[in-house]
Short mmCIF file of C-alpha atoms and ligand atoms in Angstrom, two decimals:
data_model
loop_
_atom_site.label_atom_id
_atom_site.label_comp_id
_atom_site.label_asym_id
_atom_site.label_seq_id
_atom_site.Cartn_x
_atom_site.Cartn_y
_atom_site.Cartn_z
CA MET A 10 286.50 147.12 72.03
CA GLU A 11 289.23 144.53 71.60
CA LYS A 12 290.80 144.03 75.03
CA ASN A 13 294.38 144.10 73.88
CA ILE A 14 294.01 147.18 71.67
CA PHE A 15 295.82 149.48 74.12
CA GLY A 16 298.87 147.21 74.17
CA LYS A 17 298.85 146.95 70.39
CA VAL A 18 298.67 150.71 69.97
CA ASP A 19 301.52 151.10 72.47
CA THR A 20 303.60 148.72 70.33
CA TYR A 21 302.66 150.75 67.24
CA LEU A 22 303.86 153.95 68.95
CA ASN A 23 307.02 152.19 70.09
CA ASP A 24 307.77 151.17 66.52
CA LEU A 25 306.72 154.49 65.01
CA PHE A 26 309.10 156.54 67.16
CA SER A 27 311.72 153.77 67.65
CA LEU A 28 311.31 154.47 71.34
CA GLU A 29 313.49 151.74 72.81
CA ASP A 30 317.17 151.47 71.99
CA ASP A 31 319.51 148.77 73.33
CA VAL A 32 320.22 150.78 76.49
CA LEU A 33 316.55 150.92 77.48
CA LYS A 34 315.96 147.29 76.47
CA ARG A 35 318.91 146.22 78.62
CA ALA A 36 317.55 148.19 81.59
CA GLU A 37 314.19 146.42 81.30
CA GLN A 38 315.91 143.05 80.90
CA SER A 39 318.01 143.66 84.02
CA ILE A 40 314.80 144.11 86.01
CA ARG A 41 313.50 140.73 84.86
CA ASP A 42 316.89 139.05 85.33
CA ASN A 43 317.13 140.28 88.91
CA GLY A 44 313.55 139.38 89.81
CA MET A 45 312.68 143.00 90.50
CA PRO A 46 309.08 144.29 90.32
CA GLU A 47 308.07 145.09 86.72
CA HIS A 48 306.96 148.57 87.64
CA SER A 49 309.00 150.70 85.25
CA VAL A 50 307.10 153.21 83.18
CA SER A 51 306.45 152.07 79.62
CA ALA A 52 308.46 153.41 76.71
CA SER A 53 305.73 155.83 75.67
CA GLN A 54 305.34 156.99 79.27
CA GLY A 55 309.09 157.49 79.35
CA GLN A 56 308.86 159.52 76.17
CA PHE A 57 306.17 161.61 77.86
CA LEU A 58 308.39 162.24 80.90
CA PHE A 59 311.18 163.27 78.52
CA LEU A 60 308.76 165.72 76.90
CA LEU A 61 307.69 167.16 80.27
CA ALA A 62 311.35 167.78 81.17
CA LYS A 63 311.83 169.63 77.89
CA MET A 64 308.60 171.60 78.34
CA CYS A 65 309.73 173.09 81.66
CA ASN A 66 313.30 173.58 80.41
CA ALA A 67 314.49 171.37 83.24
CA LYS A 68 318.03 171.65 84.51
CA ARG A 69 317.41 170.14 87.95
CA ILE A 70 315.30 167.03 88.37
CA ILE A 71 314.54 164.91 91.43
CA GLU A 72 313.03 161.44 91.12
CA VAL A 73 311.90 159.31 94.04
CA GLY A 74 311.70 155.57 93.30
CA THR A 75 314.47 154.55 90.90
CA LEU A 76 313.91 150.78 90.59
CA GLY A 77 316.23 149.78 87.70
CA GLY A 78 316.61 153.31 86.37
CA TYR A 79 314.35 153.00 83.34
CA SER A 80 312.43 156.26 83.89
CA THR A 81 315.72 157.73 85.13
CA ILE A 82 317.31 157.13 81.72
CA TRP A 83 314.45 158.91 79.95
CA LEU A 84 314.63 161.91 82.29
CA GLY A 85 318.44 161.93 82.28
CA ARG A 86 318.52 161.99 78.51
CA ALA A 87 316.28 165.05 78.48
CA ILE A 88 318.87 167.06 80.43
CA GLN A 89 322.10 165.34 79.40
CA GLY A 90 324.99 167.81 79.34
CA GLN A 91 322.88 170.64 80.75
CA GLY A 92 321.45 169.50 84.05
CA LYS A 93 321.51 167.18 87.01
CA LEU A 94 319.12 164.45 88.07
CA THR A 95 319.08 162.94 91.54
CA SER A 96 317.11 159.71 91.86
CA ILE A 97 316.47 158.11 95.26
CA GLU A 98 315.91 154.37 95.83
CA ILE A 99 315.36 152.66 99.16
CA ASP A 100 316.43 149.17 98.05
CA SER A 101 320.21 148.97 97.81
CA ASN A 102 320.10 146.00 95.42
CA PHE A 103 317.79 147.87 93.05
CA ALA A 104 320.04 150.94 93.32
CA GLU A 105 323.06 148.87 92.24
CA VAL A 106 321.19 147.58 89.19
CA ALA A 107 320.13 151.14 88.39
CA LYS A 108 323.68 152.49 88.71
CA ASP A 109 324.88 149.87 86.26
CA ASN A 110 322.13 150.84 83.80
CA ILE A 111 322.94 154.55 84.17
CA LYS A 112 326.59 153.84 83.45
CA ASN A 113 325.64 151.77 80.43
CA ALA A 114 323.55 154.72 79.23
CA GLY A 115 326.57 157.04 79.54
CA LEU A 116 324.62 159.18 82.00
CA GLU A 117 326.91 158.92 85.02
CA ASN A 118 327.80 162.62 84.84
CA THR A 119 324.14 163.65 84.64
CA VAL A 120 322.50 161.23 87.06
CA GLU A 121 323.25 160.57 90.72
CA ILE A 122 321.51 157.69 92.48
CA LEU A 123 321.16 157.91 96.25
CA THR A 124 320.23 154.90 98.37
CA GLY A 125 317.87 155.27 101.30
CA ASP A 126 314.43 156.44 102.32
CA ALA A 127 313.52 159.26 99.96
CA LEU A 128 311.89 161.52 102.54
CA GLU A 129 314.80 161.18 104.95
CA ILE A 130 317.31 161.97 102.22
CA LEU A 131 315.27 164.90 100.90
CA ASN A 132 314.94 166.38 104.37
CA GLU A 133 318.67 166.12 104.86
CA PHE A 134 319.65 167.69 101.61
CA LYS A 135 317.23 170.52 102.03
CA LYS A 136 319.95 172.13 104.12
CA LYS A 137 322.81 171.71 101.71
CA GLU A 138 321.00 171.72 98.37
CA GLU A 139 321.01 175.12 96.70
CA GLY A 140 318.82 176.16 93.82
CA THR A 141 315.43 175.12 92.64
CA VAL A 142 313.93 171.92 91.34
CA ASP A 143 312.43 172.24 87.86
CA LEU A 144 310.83 168.81 87.75
CA PHE A 145 309.99 166.47 90.61
CA PHE A 146 308.86 162.96 89.65
CA MET A 147 307.39 160.84 92.44
CA ASP A 148 307.12 157.12 91.81
CA ALA A 149 307.94 155.54 95.20
CA ASP A 150 305.80 154.79 98.28
CA LYS A 151 302.31 156.10 97.58
CA PRO A 152 301.39 156.91 101.25
CA ASN A 153 304.13 159.56 101.24
CA TYR A 154 303.02 161.31 98.05
CA ILE A 155 301.69 164.38 99.89
CA ALA A 156 304.92 164.67 101.88
CA TYR A 157 306.93 164.49 98.63
CA PHE A 158 304.65 167.10 97.09
CA ASN A 159 305.16 169.48 100.02
CA TRP A 160 308.92 169.09 99.76
CA ALA A 161 308.81 169.62 96.01
CA LEU A 162 306.65 172.73 96.32
CA LYS A 163 309.12 174.30 98.76
CA HIS A 164 311.94 173.77 96.29
CA SER A 165 310.11 174.91 93.18
CA ARG A 166 309.90 178.01 91.06
CA LYS A 167 306.97 179.37 89.11
CA GLY A 168 306.51 176.91 86.25
CA SER A 169 308.16 173.92 87.94
CA LEU A 170 306.43 170.59 87.40
CA ILE A 171 305.47 168.12 90.11
CA VAL A 172 304.51 164.77 88.61
CA ALA A 173 303.08 161.70 90.37
CA ASP A 174 302.83 158.21 88.85
CA ASN A 175 300.15 155.58 89.50
CA VAL A 176 297.33 157.76 90.77
CA ILE A 177 294.51 155.76 89.11
CA ARG A 178 295.54 152.16 89.91
CA GLU A 179 293.27 150.30 87.47
CA GLY A 180 290.39 152.43 88.67
CA LYS A 181 290.79 151.28 92.28
CA VAL A 182 291.04 154.99 93.08
CA LEU A 183 287.23 155.07 92.88
CA ASN A 184 286.92 153.00 96.06
CA GLU A 185 286.56 155.39 98.94
CA ASN A 186 286.48 152.46 101.39
CA SER A 187 289.66 150.81 100.12
CA SER A 188 292.00 149.37 102.73
CA ASP A 189 294.91 149.31 100.24
CA GLU A 190 297.45 151.83 101.53
CA LYS A 191 298.52 152.66 97.96
CA VAL A 192 294.94 153.48 96.98
CA ILE A 193 294.42 155.47 100.19
CA GLY A 194 297.67 157.32 99.46
CA VAL A 195 296.84 158.33 95.91
CA ARG A 196 293.22 159.18 96.77
CA ALA A 197 294.52 161.60 99.41
CA TYR A 198 297.01 162.97 96.91
CA ASN A 199 294.44 163.55 94.18
CA GLN A 200 292.06 165.19 96.66
CA MET A 201 294.85 167.46 97.92
CA LEU A 202 295.69 168.52 94.37
CA SER A 203 292.07 169.41 93.71
CA GLU A 204 292.13 171.78 96.69
CA ASN A 205 295.63 173.21 96.42
CA ASN A 206 295.76 176.73 95.08
CA GLN A 207 299.54 176.91 94.73
CA VAL A 208 299.49 174.62 91.70
CA THR A 209 297.38 173.99 88.61
CA SER A 210 296.90 170.28 88.04
CA SER A 211 295.55 167.72 85.63
CA ILE A 212 295.26 163.98 86.13
CA LEU A 213 295.56 161.85 83.01
CA GLN A 214 294.33 158.28 82.69
CA GLN A 215 296.91 156.11 80.92
CA VAL A 216 296.46 152.90 78.96
CA GLY A 217 298.99 150.86 77.03
CA ILE A 218 301.31 147.94 77.58
CA LYS A 219 301.26 148.41 81.36
CA ASP A 220 298.27 148.14 83.71
CA TYR A 221 295.63 150.82 83.32
CA ASP A 222 296.80 153.69 85.54
CA GLY A 223 297.32 157.44 85.52
CA ILE A 224 299.64 160.33 86.13
CA ALA A 225 299.08 163.61 87.97
CA ILE A 226 300.80 166.68 86.57
CA SER A 227 300.98 169.93 88.51
CA VAL A 228 302.52 173.20 87.47
CA VAL A 229 303.58 175.59 90.22
CA LYS A 230 301.84 178.99 90.03
N1 SAH B 17 310.56 155.08 88.49
C1 SAH B 17 310.81 153.67 88.14
C2 SAH B 17 309.84 152.73 88.87
C3 SAH B 17 309.83 152.88 90.36
S1 SAH B 17 308.97 151.54 91.17
C4 SAH B 17 310.63 153.52 86.64
O1 SAH B 17 309.57 153.93 86.14
O2 SAH B 17 311.52 152.99 85.97
C5 SAH B 17 308.95 152.17 92.79
C6 SAH B 17 310.29 152.14 93.51
O3 SAH B 17 310.19 152.92 94.71
C7 SAH B 17 310.74 150.75 93.96
O4 SAH B 17 312.01 150.45 93.43
C8 SAH B 17 310.81 150.86 95.48
O5 SAH B 17 311.87 150.13 96.08
C9 SAH B 17 311.04 152.36 95.67
N2 SAH B 17 310.64 152.88 96.99
C10 SAH B 17 309.60 152.48 97.75
N3 SAH B 17 309.58 153.20 98.90
C11 SAH B 17 310.61 154.07 98.85
C12 SAH B 17 311.11 155.07 99.73
N4 SAH B 17 310.52 155.30 100.91
N5 SAH B 17 312.19 155.77 99.36
C13 SAH B 17 312.80 155.54 98.17
N6 SAH B 17 312.37 154.60 97.30
C14 SAH B 17 311.30 153.87 97.62
C1 DHB B 18 303.34 149.98 91.64
C2 DHB B 18 304.29 150.98 91.70
C3 DHB B 18 304.63 151.66 90.55
O1 DHB B 18 305.53 152.68 90.57
C4 DHB B 18 304.04 151.33 89.34
O2 DHB B 18 304.38 152.07 88.25
C5 DHB B 18 303.12 150.32 89.27
C6 DHB B 18 302.76 149.63 90.42
C7 DHB B 18 302.95 149.28 92.88
O3 DHB B 18 303.63 149.47 93.89
O4 DHB B 18 301.96 148.55 92.86
MG1 MG B 19 305.17 153.97 88.84
#
């Protein structure tokens, strides 16, 4: 199979659905301009997150790992005018870039960006935060994925979605002897999902414009 076929098909889907408007293009450009890691989800992955938010009728979304706010814009658009999204980013420079992109998207009333360690912030706002989380998207430090999952589960309802990015890592997830903490983190996460009887899960491999990777989707029973 032609090596670049996945990228070409991604471009075809991008064009077919006109996935990226100027707001999303500007967000991606700001990441390059600021020398930030090019780890945003792709446009079609963003479209898929948007779809997931619609499928669980999300009103309350939490994201951990904002980067420049690219995935945040997709999720924010899914609930614009009817819900609230909190996205947490540990790097204050990244958070500033993201805030600017959220403002440019006209999502400042829908999206709040908090700066700091996601687990610390989540554990603080457990006390003050009322209500349930409909969709939790984890895309930050992979070694903490299980901790994020446990927090998300506690704040979920039946039918809530818990979604984790980058759980395949170009197939490196196959290496049970890996010393890469990201691989170790997602291997533990995937294993936990396979044994957890409070959720029903499926892990999808993803190809496209970005590196070969995958996403874990769990629905709370
Ligand atoms: N969701 C973004 C990409 C996130 S990349 C998108 O698809 O557009 C992962 C981000 O997680 C990075 O910006 C990194 O700084 C952030 N991160 C890493 N560890 C974190 C932590 N402990 N708490 C919050 N954010 C963290
Ligand atoms: C990495 C993190 C991501 O969120 C991503 O989508 C791709 C790569 C990383 O830390 O390697
Ligand atoms: Mg990611």
